[in-house]
C-alpha cells in the first residue's frame, strides 16, 4: 500500500476541545479505486475526523492533503469544489422541493456547470443526468414527490443522490444507513458497492457487520486514535478491536 500514492491523506491531524482530544495525531491515507470504512464505537472521533477533512471544524494541529493540494485551511465550499464531497450523519435535504429538484439544485451548482450561454442544453443535460442518478439509487419513480413525502430510508437515498450530483472525485459518507430498516440498509450497502466501482468512497459506520461485505479496507478509531487497519477479516480478528467492541457488538 505504501508504494501507492494517496488520494486523500491526513498528517498528524489533531482536534482538541480544551483538554479533551477528539482526534489525536492521526496520519492516515485513502486511495483511488477503493471503498474504505472507518469504524469505531460512539464518540470514537469518526464524525470529527470528517469535519476536519471537509472544513466544517478547524484542526488544532496537522494537515489534510487531497489530490496533491493542501486543503487544511480551505472553507467547506472550496473543498467541495476540489471534488471532495461529503454527506452528513443527519439527513439533509430540501423538504419542500421535489426529489428531482433536490438533485437539480446540486447539478446546477456544481463546478462543471459554468456555461451560462448554453442554458437550454444545460437544462436538458441536467434533467437527463438527474434521472440517471435517481435510477442509480432507486428513486426514479418517486422523482416528482416532494422530499418531505419520502420515508426516512428514501430521504437518505436522496441525500446520497445529491452527493453524486455534486460530481465527486471522492465521496465521504457519514453513517448513510443510520435509522434505516435492515432491508433498506442492505440496499444502501449494495448501492455504495456499485458507486465504489467508479468513485473512491470513505464510509463511516459504527457497525462492522454492515461494512465488512462492501469495504476493501477498514480503519478502526477508538478515543480519537487509529487502533487497527487492514482488510475486514484481519481487523475482525484483531484482539484490541475485539476488546473495544466487547460491550458494543461489532455486528
Ligand atoms: N464541539 C464539540 N465540543 C466538545 N466535544 C466535542 C465536540 N464535538 C465532538 N465532541 C466530542 O468528541 C468526541 C468524538 O465525537 P464524534 O462525534 O466525532 O464521534 P463519532 O465517532 O462520530 O460518534 P458516533 O458513532 O456517535 O457518531 C465525543 O466524545 C464528542 O462528545
Ligand atoms: Mg458520528
PDB file of C-alpha atoms and ligand atoms in Angstrom:
ATOM      1  CA  UNK A   1       0.000   0.000   0.000  1.00  0.00           C
ATOM      2  CA  UNK A   2       2.834   2.416   0.814  1.00  0.00           C
ATOM      3  CA  UNK A   3       4.116   2.389  -2.790  1.00  0.00           C
ATOM      4  CA  UNK A   4       0.746   3.719  -3.992  1.00  0.00           C
ATOM      5  CA  UNK A   5       0.211   7.462  -3.681  1.00  0.00           C
ATOM      6  CA  UNK A   6      -2.746   8.520  -1.564  1.00  0.00           C
ATOM      7  CA  UNK A   7      -5.702  10.456  -2.957  1.00  0.00           C
ATOM      8  CA  UNK A   8      -6.579  11.785   0.497  1.00  0.00           C
ATOM      9  CA  UNK A   9      -4.144  11.932   3.358  1.00  0.00           C
ATOM     10  CA  UNK A  10      -4.066  13.325   6.894  1.00  0.00           C
ATOM     11  CA  UNK A  11      -0.772  14.154   8.547  1.00  0.00           C
ATOM     12  CA  UNK A  12      -0.748  14.272  12.384  1.00  0.00           C
ATOM     13  CA  UNK A  13      -4.308  15.588  12.321  1.00  0.00           C
ATOM     14  CA  UNK A  14      -5.490  16.594  15.802  1.00  0.00           C
ATOM     15  CA  UNK A  15      -8.576  18.199  17.319  1.00  0.00           C
ATOM     16  CA  UNK A  16      -8.652  19.317  20.926  1.00  0.00           C
ATOM     17  CA  UNK A  17     -11.661  20.674  22.776  1.00  0.00           C
ATOM     18  CA  UNK A  18      -9.997  22.180  25.838  1.00  0.00           C
ATOM     19  CA  UNK A  19      -8.101  19.270  27.376  1.00  0.00           C
ATOM     20  CA  UNK A  20     -10.180  16.659  25.600  1.00  0.00           C
ATOM     21  CA  UNK A  21      -8.610  15.223  22.454  1.00  0.00           C
ATOM     22  CA  UNK A  22     -11.325  14.134  19.991  1.00  0.00           C
ATOM     23  CA  UNK A  23      -8.886  13.277  17.162  1.00  0.00           C
ATOM     24  CA  UNK A  24      -5.336  12.507  18.166  1.00  0.00           C
ATOM     25  CA  UNK A  25      -2.324  12.769  15.856  1.00  0.00           C
ATOM     26  CA  UNK A  26      -3.948  10.828  13.015  1.00  0.00           C
ATOM     27  CA  UNK A  27      -1.851  10.111   9.936  1.00  0.00           C
ATOM     28  CA  UNK A  28      -3.977   8.043   7.565  1.00  0.00           C
ATOM     29  CA  UNK A  29      -4.293   7.614   3.813  1.00  0.00           C
ATOM     30  CA  UNK A  30      -7.129   6.806   1.434  1.00  0.00           C
ATOM     31  CA  UNK A  31      -6.603   5.605  -2.118  1.00  0.00           C
ATOM     32  CA  UNK A  32      -8.212   5.754  -5.528  1.00  0.00           C
ATOM     33  CA  UNK A  33     -10.303   2.714  -6.530  1.00  0.00           C
ATOM     34  CA  UNK A  34     -11.192   1.662  -3.023  1.00  0.00           C
ATOM     35  CA  UNK A  35     -14.045   1.649  -0.584  1.00  0.00           C
ATOM     36  CA  UNK A  36     -12.617   2.269   2.840  1.00  0.00           C
ATOM     37  CA  UNK A  37     -14.704   2.140   6.005  1.00  0.00           C
ATOM     38  CA  UNK A  38     -13.917   3.949   9.230  1.00  0.00           C
ATOM     39  CA  UNK A  39     -15.472   2.143  12.134  1.00  0.00           C
ATOM     40  CA  UNK A  40     -15.362   2.688  15.869  1.00  0.00           C
ATOM     41  CA  UNK A  41     -17.736   2.962  18.819  1.00  0.00           C
ATOM     42  CA  UNK A  42     -19.824   6.058  19.627  1.00  0.00           C
ATOM     43  CA  UNK A  43     -17.603   9.022  20.388  1.00  0.00           C
ATOM     44  CA  UNK A  44     -14.538   7.477  18.692  1.00  0.00           C
ATOM     45  CA  UNK A  45     -13.986  10.652  16.643  1.00  0.00           C
ATOM     46  CA  UNK A  46     -15.323   9.489  13.262  1.00  0.00           C
ATOM     47  CA  UNK A  47     -17.571  12.483  12.532  1.00  0.00           C
ATOM     48  CA  UNK A  48     -14.970  14.891  13.938  1.00  0.00           C
ATOM     49  CA  UNK A  49     -12.442  13.402  11.502  1.00  0.00           C
ATOM     50  CA  UNK A  50     -14.845  14.021   8.583  1.00  0.00           C
ATOM     51  CA  UNK A  51     -15.490  17.558   9.837  1.00  0.00           C
ATOM     52  CA  UNK A  52     -11.750  18.224   9.977  1.00  0.00           C
ATOM     53  CA  UNK A  53     -11.200  16.821   6.490  1.00  0.00           C
ATOM     54  CA  UNK A  54     -14.095  18.723   4.896  1.00  0.00           C
ATOM     55  CA  UNK A  55     -13.529  22.039   6.627  1.00  0.00           C
ATOM     56  CA  UNK A  56     -16.539  22.202   8.975  1.00  0.00           C
ATOM     57  CA  UNK A  57     -14.220  22.110  12.005  1.00  0.00           C
ATOM     58  CA  UNK A  58     -10.794  23.727  12.189  1.00  0.00           C
ATOM     59  CA  UNK A  59      -7.927  21.484  13.227  1.00  0.00           C
ATOM     60  CA  UNK A  60      -5.784  22.114  16.313  1.00  0.00           C
ATOM     61  CA  UNK A  61      -2.766  20.588  14.539  1.00  0.00           C
ATOM     62  CA  UNK A  62      -1.813  18.671  11.412  1.00  0.00           C
ATOM     63  CA  UNK A  63      -2.597  18.848   7.702  1.00  0.00           C
ATOM     64  CA  UNK A  64      -5.056  17.382   5.196  1.00  0.00           C
ATOM     65  CA  UNK A  65      -3.925  16.793   1.610  1.00  0.00           C
ATOM     66  CA  UNK A  66      -6.379  15.947  -1.171  1.00  0.00           C
ATOM     67  CA  UNK A  67      -5.246  15.172  -4.720  1.00  0.00           C
ATOM     68  CA  UNK A  68      -1.897  16.818  -4.015  1.00  0.00           C
ATOM     69  CA  UNK A  69      -3.489  20.044  -2.669  1.00  0.00           C
ATOM     70  CA  UNK A  70      -3.212  21.153   0.955  1.00  0.00           C
ATOM     71  CA  UNK A  71      -6.892  21.687   1.881  1.00  0.00           C
ATOM     72  CA  UNK A  72      -6.354  22.123   5.641  1.00  0.00           C
ATOM     73  CA  UNK A  73      -7.365  25.769   5.773  1.00  0.00           C
ATOM     74  CA  UNK A  74      -9.929  25.836   2.988  1.00  0.00           C
ATOM     75  CA  UNK A  75     -13.652  26.501   3.580  1.00  0.00           C
ATOM     76  CA  UNK A  76     -16.148  23.656   3.082  1.00  0.00           C
ATOM     77  CA  UNK A  77     -17.364  25.033  -0.281  1.00  0.00           C
ATOM     78  CA  UNK A  78     -13.776  25.364  -1.545  1.00  0.00           C
ATOM     79  CA  UNK A  79     -13.086  21.761  -0.531  1.00  0.00           C
ATOM     80  CA  UNK A  80     -16.256  20.622  -2.329  1.00  0.00           C
ATOM     81  CA  UNK A  81     -15.038  22.483  -5.417  1.00  0.00           C
ATOM     82  CA  UNK A  82     -11.845  20.421  -5.246  1.00  0.00           C
ATOM     83  CA  UNK A  83     -14.077  17.358  -5.710  1.00  0.00           C
ATOM     84  CA  UNK A  84     -14.171  16.044  -2.134  1.00  0.00           C
ATOM     85  CA  UNK A  85     -17.875  15.671  -1.324  1.00  0.00           C
ATOM     86  CA  UNK A  86     -19.426  14.513   1.946  1.00  0.00           C
ATOM     87  CA  UNK A  87     -22.791  13.527   3.354  1.00  0.00           C
ATOM     88  CA  UNK A  88     -23.958  14.087   6.915  1.00  0.00           C
ATOM     89  CA  UNK A  89     -24.969  11.731   9.708  1.00  0.00           C
ATOM     90  CA  UNK A  90     -28.261  13.650   9.960  1.00  0.00           C
ATOM     91  CA  UNK A  91     -30.444  13.739   6.841  1.00  0.00           C
ATOM     92  CA  UNK A  92     -30.064  16.991   4.985  1.00  0.00           C
ATOM     93  CA  UNK A  93     -32.439  17.503   2.024  1.00  0.00           C
ATOM     94  CA  UNK A  94     -34.727  20.374   0.917  1.00  0.00           C
ATOM     95  CA  UNK A  95     -38.086  19.023   2.111  1.00  0.00           C
ATOM     96  CA  UNK A  96     -40.254  21.436   0.082  1.00  0.00           C
ATOM     97  CA  UNK A  97     -38.554  20.606  -3.212  1.00  0.00           C
ATOM     98  CA  UNK A  98     -39.340  17.500  -5.204  1.00  0.00           C
ATOM     99  CA  UNK A  99     -36.877  14.632  -5.420  1.00  0.00           C
ATOM    100  CA  UNK A 100     -35.771  15.772  -8.905  1.00  0.00           C
ATOM    101  CA  UNK A 101     -35.498  19.409  -7.855  1.00  0.00           C
ATOM    102  CA  UNK A 102     -33.239  18.473  -4.957  1.00  0.00           C
ATOM    103  CA  UNK A 103     -30.946  16.801  -7.416  1.00  0.00           C
ATOM    104  CA  UNK A 104     -31.149  19.581  -9.995  1.00  0.00           C
ATOM    105  CA  UNK A 105     -30.058  22.123  -7.368  1.00  0.00           C
ATOM    106  CA  UNK A 106     -26.955  20.005  -6.782  1.00  0.00           C
ATOM    107  CA  UNK A 107     -26.291  19.566 -10.508  1.00  0.00           C
ATOM    108  CA  UNK A 108     -26.754  23.259 -11.325  1.00  0.00           C
ATOM    109  CA  UNK A 109     -24.457  24.360  -8.533  1.00  0.00           C
ATOM    110  CA  UNK A 110     -21.617  22.009  -9.272  1.00  0.00           C
ATOM    111  CA  UNK A 111     -18.260  23.051 -10.557  1.00  0.00           C
ATOM    112  CA  UNK A 112     -18.549  21.914 -14.163  1.00  0.00           C
ATOM    113  CA  UNK A 113     -21.801  23.777 -14.923  1.00  0.00           C
ATOM    114  CA  UNK A 114     -20.479  27.245 -15.673  1.00  0.00           C
ATOM    115  CA  UNK A 115     -21.644  27.623 -19.275  1.00  0.00           C
ATOM    116  CA  UNK A 116     -24.380  30.261 -18.871  1.00  0.00           C
ATOM    117  CA  UNK A 117     -24.587  30.814 -22.677  1.00  0.00           C
ATOM    118  CA  UNK A 118     -25.808  27.329 -23.246  1.00  0.00           C
ATOM    119  CA  UNK A 119     -28.765  27.327 -20.899  1.00  0.00           C
ATOM    120  CA  UNK A 120     -31.170  25.120 -22.889  1.00  0.00           C
ATOM    121  CA  UNK A 121     -28.645  22.366 -23.476  1.00  0.00           C
ATOM    122  CA  UNK A 122     -27.652  22.723 -19.889  1.00  0.00           C
ATOM    123  CA  UNK A 123     -31.212  22.149 -18.617  1.00  0.00           C
ATOM    124  CA  UNK A 124     -31.510  19.103 -20.899  1.00  0.00           C
ATOM    125  CA  UNK A 125     -28.297  17.644 -19.621  1.00  0.00           C
ATOM    126  CA  UNK A 126     -29.257  18.419 -16.014  1.00  0.00           C
ATOM    127  CA  UNK A 127     -32.570  16.620 -16.298  1.00  0.00           C
ATOM    128  CA  UNK A 128     -31.002  13.637 -18.102  1.00  0.00           C
ATOM    129  CA  UNK A 129     -28.259  13.415 -15.544  1.00  0.00           C
ATOM    130  CA  UNK A 130     -30.727  13.713 -12.661  1.00  0.00           C
ATOM    131  CA  UNK A 131     -32.762  10.750 -13.961  1.00  0.00           C
ATOM    132  CA  UNK A 132     -29.577   8.734 -14.413  1.00  0.00           C
ATOM    133  CA  UNK A 133     -28.573   9.350 -10.792  1.00  0.00           C
ATOM    134  CA  UNK A 134     -32.084   8.754  -9.413  1.00  0.00           C
ATOM    135  CA  UNK A 135     -32.186   5.422 -11.245  1.00  0.00           C
ATOM    136  CA  UNK A 136     -28.879   4.524  -9.692  1.00  0.00           C
ATOM    137  CA  UNK A 137     -30.262   4.978  -6.163  1.00  0.00           C
ATOM    138  CA  UNK A 138     -33.712   3.512  -6.954  1.00  0.00           C
ATOM    139  CA  UNK A 139     -35.665   6.793  -6.675  1.00  0.00           C
ATOM    140  CA  UNK A 140     -36.569   7.469 -10.329  1.00  0.00           C
ATOM    141  CA  UNK A 141     -40.230   6.559  -9.861  1.00  0.00           C
ATOM    142  CA  UNK A 142     -40.586   8.985  -6.976  1.00  0.00           C
ATOM    143  CA  UNK A 143     -38.938  11.902  -8.751  1.00  0.00           C
ATOM    144  CA  UNK A 144     -41.985  14.226  -8.695  1.00  0.00           C
ATOM    145  CA  UNK A 145     -42.764  13.762  -4.992  1.00  0.00           C
ATOM    146  CA  UNK A 146     -41.811  16.466  -2.507  1.00  0.00           C
ATOM    147  CA  UNK A 147     -38.859  15.199  -0.473  1.00  0.00           C
ATOM    148  CA  UNK A 148     -40.973  15.651   2.681  1.00  0.00           C
ATOM    149  CA  UNK A 149     -43.226  12.798   1.498  1.00  0.00           C
ATOM    150  CA  UNK A 150     -40.406  10.278   1.244  1.00  0.00           C
ATOM    151  CA  UNK A 151     -39.849   7.773   4.021  1.00  0.00           C
ATOM    152  CA  UNK A 152     -36.681   8.164   6.071  1.00  0.00           C
ATOM    153  CA  UNK A 153     -34.788   5.494   4.115  1.00  0.00           C
ATOM    154  CA  UNK A 154     -35.639   7.147   0.789  1.00  0.00           C
ATOM    155  CA  UNK A 155     -34.611  10.555   2.140  1.00  0.00           C
ATOM    156  CA  UNK A 156     -31.211   9.067   2.960  1.00  0.00           C
ATOM    157  CA  UNK A 157     -31.043   7.669  -0.597  1.00  0.00           C
ATOM    158  CA  UNK A 158     -31.900  11.120  -1.924  1.00  0.00           C
ATOM    159  CA  UNK A 159     -29.096  12.606   0.103  1.00  0.00           C
ATOM    160  CA  UNK A 160     -26.744  10.079  -1.450  1.00  0.00           C
ATOM    161  CA  UNK A 161     -28.088  11.058  -4.901  1.00  0.00           C
ATOM    162  CA  UNK A 162     -27.413  14.732  -4.119  1.00  0.00           C
ATOM    163  CA  UNK A 163     -23.790  13.962  -3.199  1.00  0.00           C
ATOM    164  CA  UNK A 164     -23.456  12.135  -6.559  1.00  0.00           C
ATOM    165  CA  UNK A 165     -24.939  15.180  -8.297  1.00  0.00           C
ATOM    166  CA  UNK A 166     -22.054  17.257  -6.993  1.00  0.00           C
ATOM    167  CA  UNK A 167     -19.714  15.224  -9.209  1.00  0.00           C
ATOM    168  CA  UNK A 168     -17.373  13.903  -6.560  1.00  0.00           C
ATOM    169  CA  UNK A 169     -13.808  12.773  -7.183  1.00  0.00           C
ATOM    170  CA  UNK A 170     -14.129  11.160  -3.757  1.00  0.00           C
ATOM    171  CA  UNK A 171     -17.146  10.618  -1.504  1.00  0.00           C
ATOM    172  CA  UNK A 172     -17.176  10.725   2.290  1.00  0.00           C
ATOM    173  CA  UNK A 173     -20.363   9.202   3.726  1.00  0.00           C
ATOM    174  CA  UNK A 174     -21.186   9.552   7.411  1.00  0.00           C
ATOM    175  CA  UNK A 175     -23.389   6.636   8.540  1.00  0.00           C
ATOM    176  CA  UNK A 176     -25.501   6.670   5.366  1.00  0.00           C
ATOM    177  CA  UNK A 177     -27.733   3.893   6.692  1.00  0.00           C
ATOM    178  CA  UNK A 178     -28.464   5.436  10.090  1.00  0.00           C
ATOM    179  CA  UNK A 179     -32.100   4.959  11.039  1.00  0.00           C
ATOM    180  CA  UNK A 180     -32.755   2.627   8.090  1.00  0.00           C
ATOM    181  CA  UNK A 181     -34.527  -0.726   8.285  1.00  0.00           C
ATOM    182  CA  UNK A 182     -32.392  -3.797   7.644  1.00  0.00           C
ATOM    183  CA  UNK A 183     -33.809  -4.182   4.099  1.00  0.00           C
ATOM    184  CA  UNK A 184     -33.078  -0.525   3.325  1.00  0.00           C
ATOM    185  CA  UNK A 185     -29.602  -0.895   4.806  1.00  0.00           C
ATOM    186  CA  UNK A 186     -28.871  -3.906   2.589  1.00  0.00           C
ATOM    187  CA  UNK A 187     -29.966  -1.870  -0.444  1.00  0.00           C
ATOM    188  CA  UNK A 188     -27.802   1.082   0.630  1.00  0.00           C
ATOM    189  CA  UNK A 189     -24.772  -1.203   1.050  1.00  0.00           C
ATOM    190  CA  UNK A 190     -25.355  -2.603  -2.467  1.00  0.00           C
ATOM    191  CA  UNK A 191     -25.640   0.869  -3.947  1.00  0.00           C
ATOM    192  CA  UNK A 192     -22.470   2.016  -2.182  1.00  0.00           C
ATOM    193  CA  UNK A 193     -20.664  -1.043  -3.557  1.00  0.00           C
ATOM    194  CA  UNK A 194     -21.832  -0.070  -7.044  1.00  0.00           C
ATOM    195  CA  UNK A 195     -20.805   3.598  -6.621  1.00  0.00           C
ATOM    196  CA  UNK A 196     -17.412   2.463  -5.351  1.00  0.00           C
ATOM    197  CA  UNK A 197     -16.696   0.923  -8.735  1.00  0.00           C
ATOM    198  CA  UNK A 198     -16.389   4.436 -10.212  1.00  0.00           C
ATOM    199  CA  UNK A 199     -15.751   6.749  -7.271  1.00  0.00           C
ATOM    200  CA  UNK A 200     -13.492   6.177  -4.264  1.00  0.00           C
ATOM    201  CA  UNK A 201     -15.615   6.098  -1.096  1.00  0.00           C
ATOM    202  CA  UNK A 202     -14.787   6.594   2.571  1.00  0.00           C
ATOM    203  CA  UNK A 203     -17.643   5.350   4.680  1.00  0.00           C
ATOM    204  CA  UNK A 204     -18.178   5.934   8.396  1.00  0.00           C
ATOM    205  CA  UNK A 205     -20.151   3.280  10.194  1.00  0.00           C
ATOM    206  CA  UNK A 206     -20.176   2.068  13.724  1.00  0.00           C
ATOM    207  CA  UNK A 207     -21.414  -1.419  12.935  1.00  0.00           C
ATOM    208  CA  UNK A 208     -18.667  -3.608  11.497  1.00  0.00           C
ATOM    209  CA  UNK A 209     -21.181  -6.135  10.139  1.00  0.00           C
ATOM    210  CA  UNK A 210     -22.533  -3.583   7.678  1.00  0.00           C
ATOM    211  CA  UNK A 211     -19.249  -2.738   6.052  1.00  0.00           C
ATOM    212  CA  UNK A 212     -17.322  -5.974   6.001  1.00  0.00           C
ATOM    213  CA  UNK A 213     -19.005  -7.087   2.780  1.00  0.00           C
ATOM    214  CA  UNK A 214     -18.509  -3.823   0.916  1.00  0.00           C
ATOM    215  CA  UNK A 215     -15.252  -2.315   2.201  1.00  0.00           C
ATOM    216  CA  UNK A 216     -11.846  -3.176   0.756  1.00  0.00           C
ATOM    217  CA  UNK A 217     -10.160  -1.851   3.873  1.00  0.00           C
ATOM    218  CA  UNK A 218     -11.203  -0.943   7.413  1.00  0.00           C
ATOM    219  CA  UNK A 219      -9.735   1.637   9.767  1.00  0.00           C
ATOM    220  CA  UNK A 220     -10.756   1.382  13.412  1.00  0.00           C
ATOM    221  CA  UNK A 221     -10.847   4.542  15.512  1.00  0.00           C
ATOM    222  CA  UNK A 222     -11.004   4.490  19.290  1.00  0.00           C
ATOM    223  CA  UNK A 223     -10.647   7.530  21.543  1.00  0.00           C
ATOM    224  CA  UNK A 224      -9.556   9.581  18.534  1.00  0.00           C
ATOM    225  CA  UNK A 225      -6.664   7.232  17.713  1.00  0.00           C
ATOM    226  CA  UNK A 226      -6.107   4.647  14.996  1.00  0.00           C
ATOM    227  CA  UNK A 227      -6.497   1.287  16.726  1.00  0.00           C
ATOM    228  CA  UNK A 228      -6.231  -1.046  13.736  1.00  0.00           C
ATOM    229  CA  UNK A 229      -6.197  -1.050   9.957  1.00  0.00           C
ATOM    230  CA  UNK A 230      -6.451  -3.758   7.308  1.00  0.00           C
ATOM    231  CA  UNK A 231      -8.799  -5.927   5.325  1.00  0.00           C
ATOM    232  CA  UNK A 232     -12.107  -6.752   7.072  1.00  0.00           C
ATOM    233  CA  UNK A 233     -11.014 -10.251   8.115  1.00  0.00           C
ATOM    234  CA  UNK A 234      -7.742  -9.078   9.677  1.00  0.00           C
ATOM    235  CA  UNK A 235      -9.493  -6.285  11.554  1.00  0.00           C
ATOM    236  CA  UNK A 236     -12.258  -8.563  12.836  1.00  0.00           C
ATOM    237  CA  UNK A 237      -9.651 -10.932  14.236  1.00  0.00           C
ATOM    238  CA  UNK A 238      -7.607  -8.179  15.892  1.00  0.00           C
ATOM    239  CA  UNK A 239      -7.639  -8.666  19.676  1.00  0.00           C
ATOM    240  CA  UNK A 240      -7.656  -4.990  20.548  1.00  0.00           C
ATOM    241  CA  UNK A 241     -10.591  -4.425  18.228  1.00  0.00           C
ATOM    242  CA  UNK A 242     -12.473  -7.310  19.784  1.00  0.00           C
ATOM    243  CA  UNK A 243     -11.820  -5.858  23.240  1.00  0.00           C
ATOM    244  CA  UNK A 244     -13.109  -2.398  22.246  1.00  0.00           C
ATOM    245  CA  UNK A 245     -16.228  -3.947  20.743  1.00  0.00           C
ATOM    246  CA  UNK A 246     -16.788  -6.391  23.598  1.00  0.00           C
ATOM    247  CA  UNK A 247     -19.526  -4.293  25.154  1.00  0.00           C
ATOM    248  CA  UNK A 248     -20.930  -2.932  21.906  1.00  0.00           C
ATOM    249  CA  UNK A 249     -21.260  -5.760  19.395  1.00  0.00           C
ATOM    250  CA  UNK A 250     -19.334  -5.260  16.149  1.00  0.00           C
ATOM    251  CA  UNK A 251     -22.236  -6.847  14.251  1.00  0.00           C
TER     252      UNK A 251
HETATM  253  N1  LIG B   1     -17.951  20.722  19.574  1.00  0.00           N
HETATM  254  C1  LIG B   1     -17.525  19.825  20.480  1.00  0.00           C
HETATM  255  N2  LIG B   1     -17.144  20.203  21.721  1.00  0.00           N
HETATM  256  C2  LIG B   1     -16.697  19.294  22.628  1.00  0.00           C
HETATM  257  N3  LIG B   1     -16.591  17.969  22.396  1.00  0.00           N
HETATM  258  C3  LIG B   1     -16.969  17.540  21.180  1.00  0.00           C
HETATM  259  C4  LIG B   1     -17.451  18.428  20.157  1.00  0.00           C
HETATM  260  N4  LIG B   1     -17.731  17.687  19.054  1.00  0.00           N
HETATM  261  C5  LIG B   1     -17.452  16.404  19.358  1.00  0.00           C
HETATM  262  N5  LIG B   1     -17.005  16.319  20.639  1.00  0.00           N
HETATM  263  C6  LIG B   1     -16.603  15.084  21.326  1.00  0.00           C
HETATM  264  O1  LIG B   1     -15.632  14.441  20.542  1.00  0.00           O
HETATM  265  C7  LIG B   1     -15.805  13.014  20.644  1.00  0.00           C
HETATM  266  C8  LIG B   1     -15.896  12.426  19.257  1.00  0.00           C
HETATM  267  O2  LIG B   1     -17.167  12.765  18.719  1.00  0.00           O
HETATM  268  P1  LIG B   1     -17.629  12.307  17.265  1.00  0.00           P
HETATM  269  O3  LIG B   1     -18.948  12.930  17.018  1.00  0.00           O
HETATM  270  O4  LIG B   1     -16.541  12.594  16.313  1.00  0.00           O
HETATM  271  O5  LIG B   1     -17.772  10.737  17.468  1.00  0.00           O
HETATM  272  P2  LIG B   1     -18.283   9.628  16.445  1.00  0.00           P
HETATM  273  O6  LIG B   1     -17.215   8.608  16.355  1.00  0.00           O
HETATM  274  O7  LIG B   1     -18.765  10.259  15.190  1.00  0.00           O
HETATM  275  O8  LIG B   1     -19.515   9.004  17.249  1.00  0.00           O
HETATM  276  P3  LIG B   1     -20.952   8.432  16.732  1.00  0.00           P
HETATM  277  O9  LIG B   1     -20.704   6.986  16.333  1.00  0.00           O
HETATM  278  O10 LIG B   1     -21.807   8.521  17.946  1.00  0.00           O
HETATM  279  O11 LIG B   1     -21.426   9.286  15.597  1.00  0.00           O
HETATM  280  C9  LIG B   1     -17.034  12.768  21.510  1.00  0.00           C
HETATM  281  O12 LIG B   1     -16.623  12.468  22.818  1.00  0.00           O
HETATM  282  C10 LIG B   1     -17.761  14.094  21.437  1.00  0.00           C
HETATM  283  O13 LIG B   1     -18.508  14.316  22.625  1.00  0.00           O
HETATM  284 MG1  LIG B   2     -20.553  10.373  14.214  1.00  0.00          MG
END
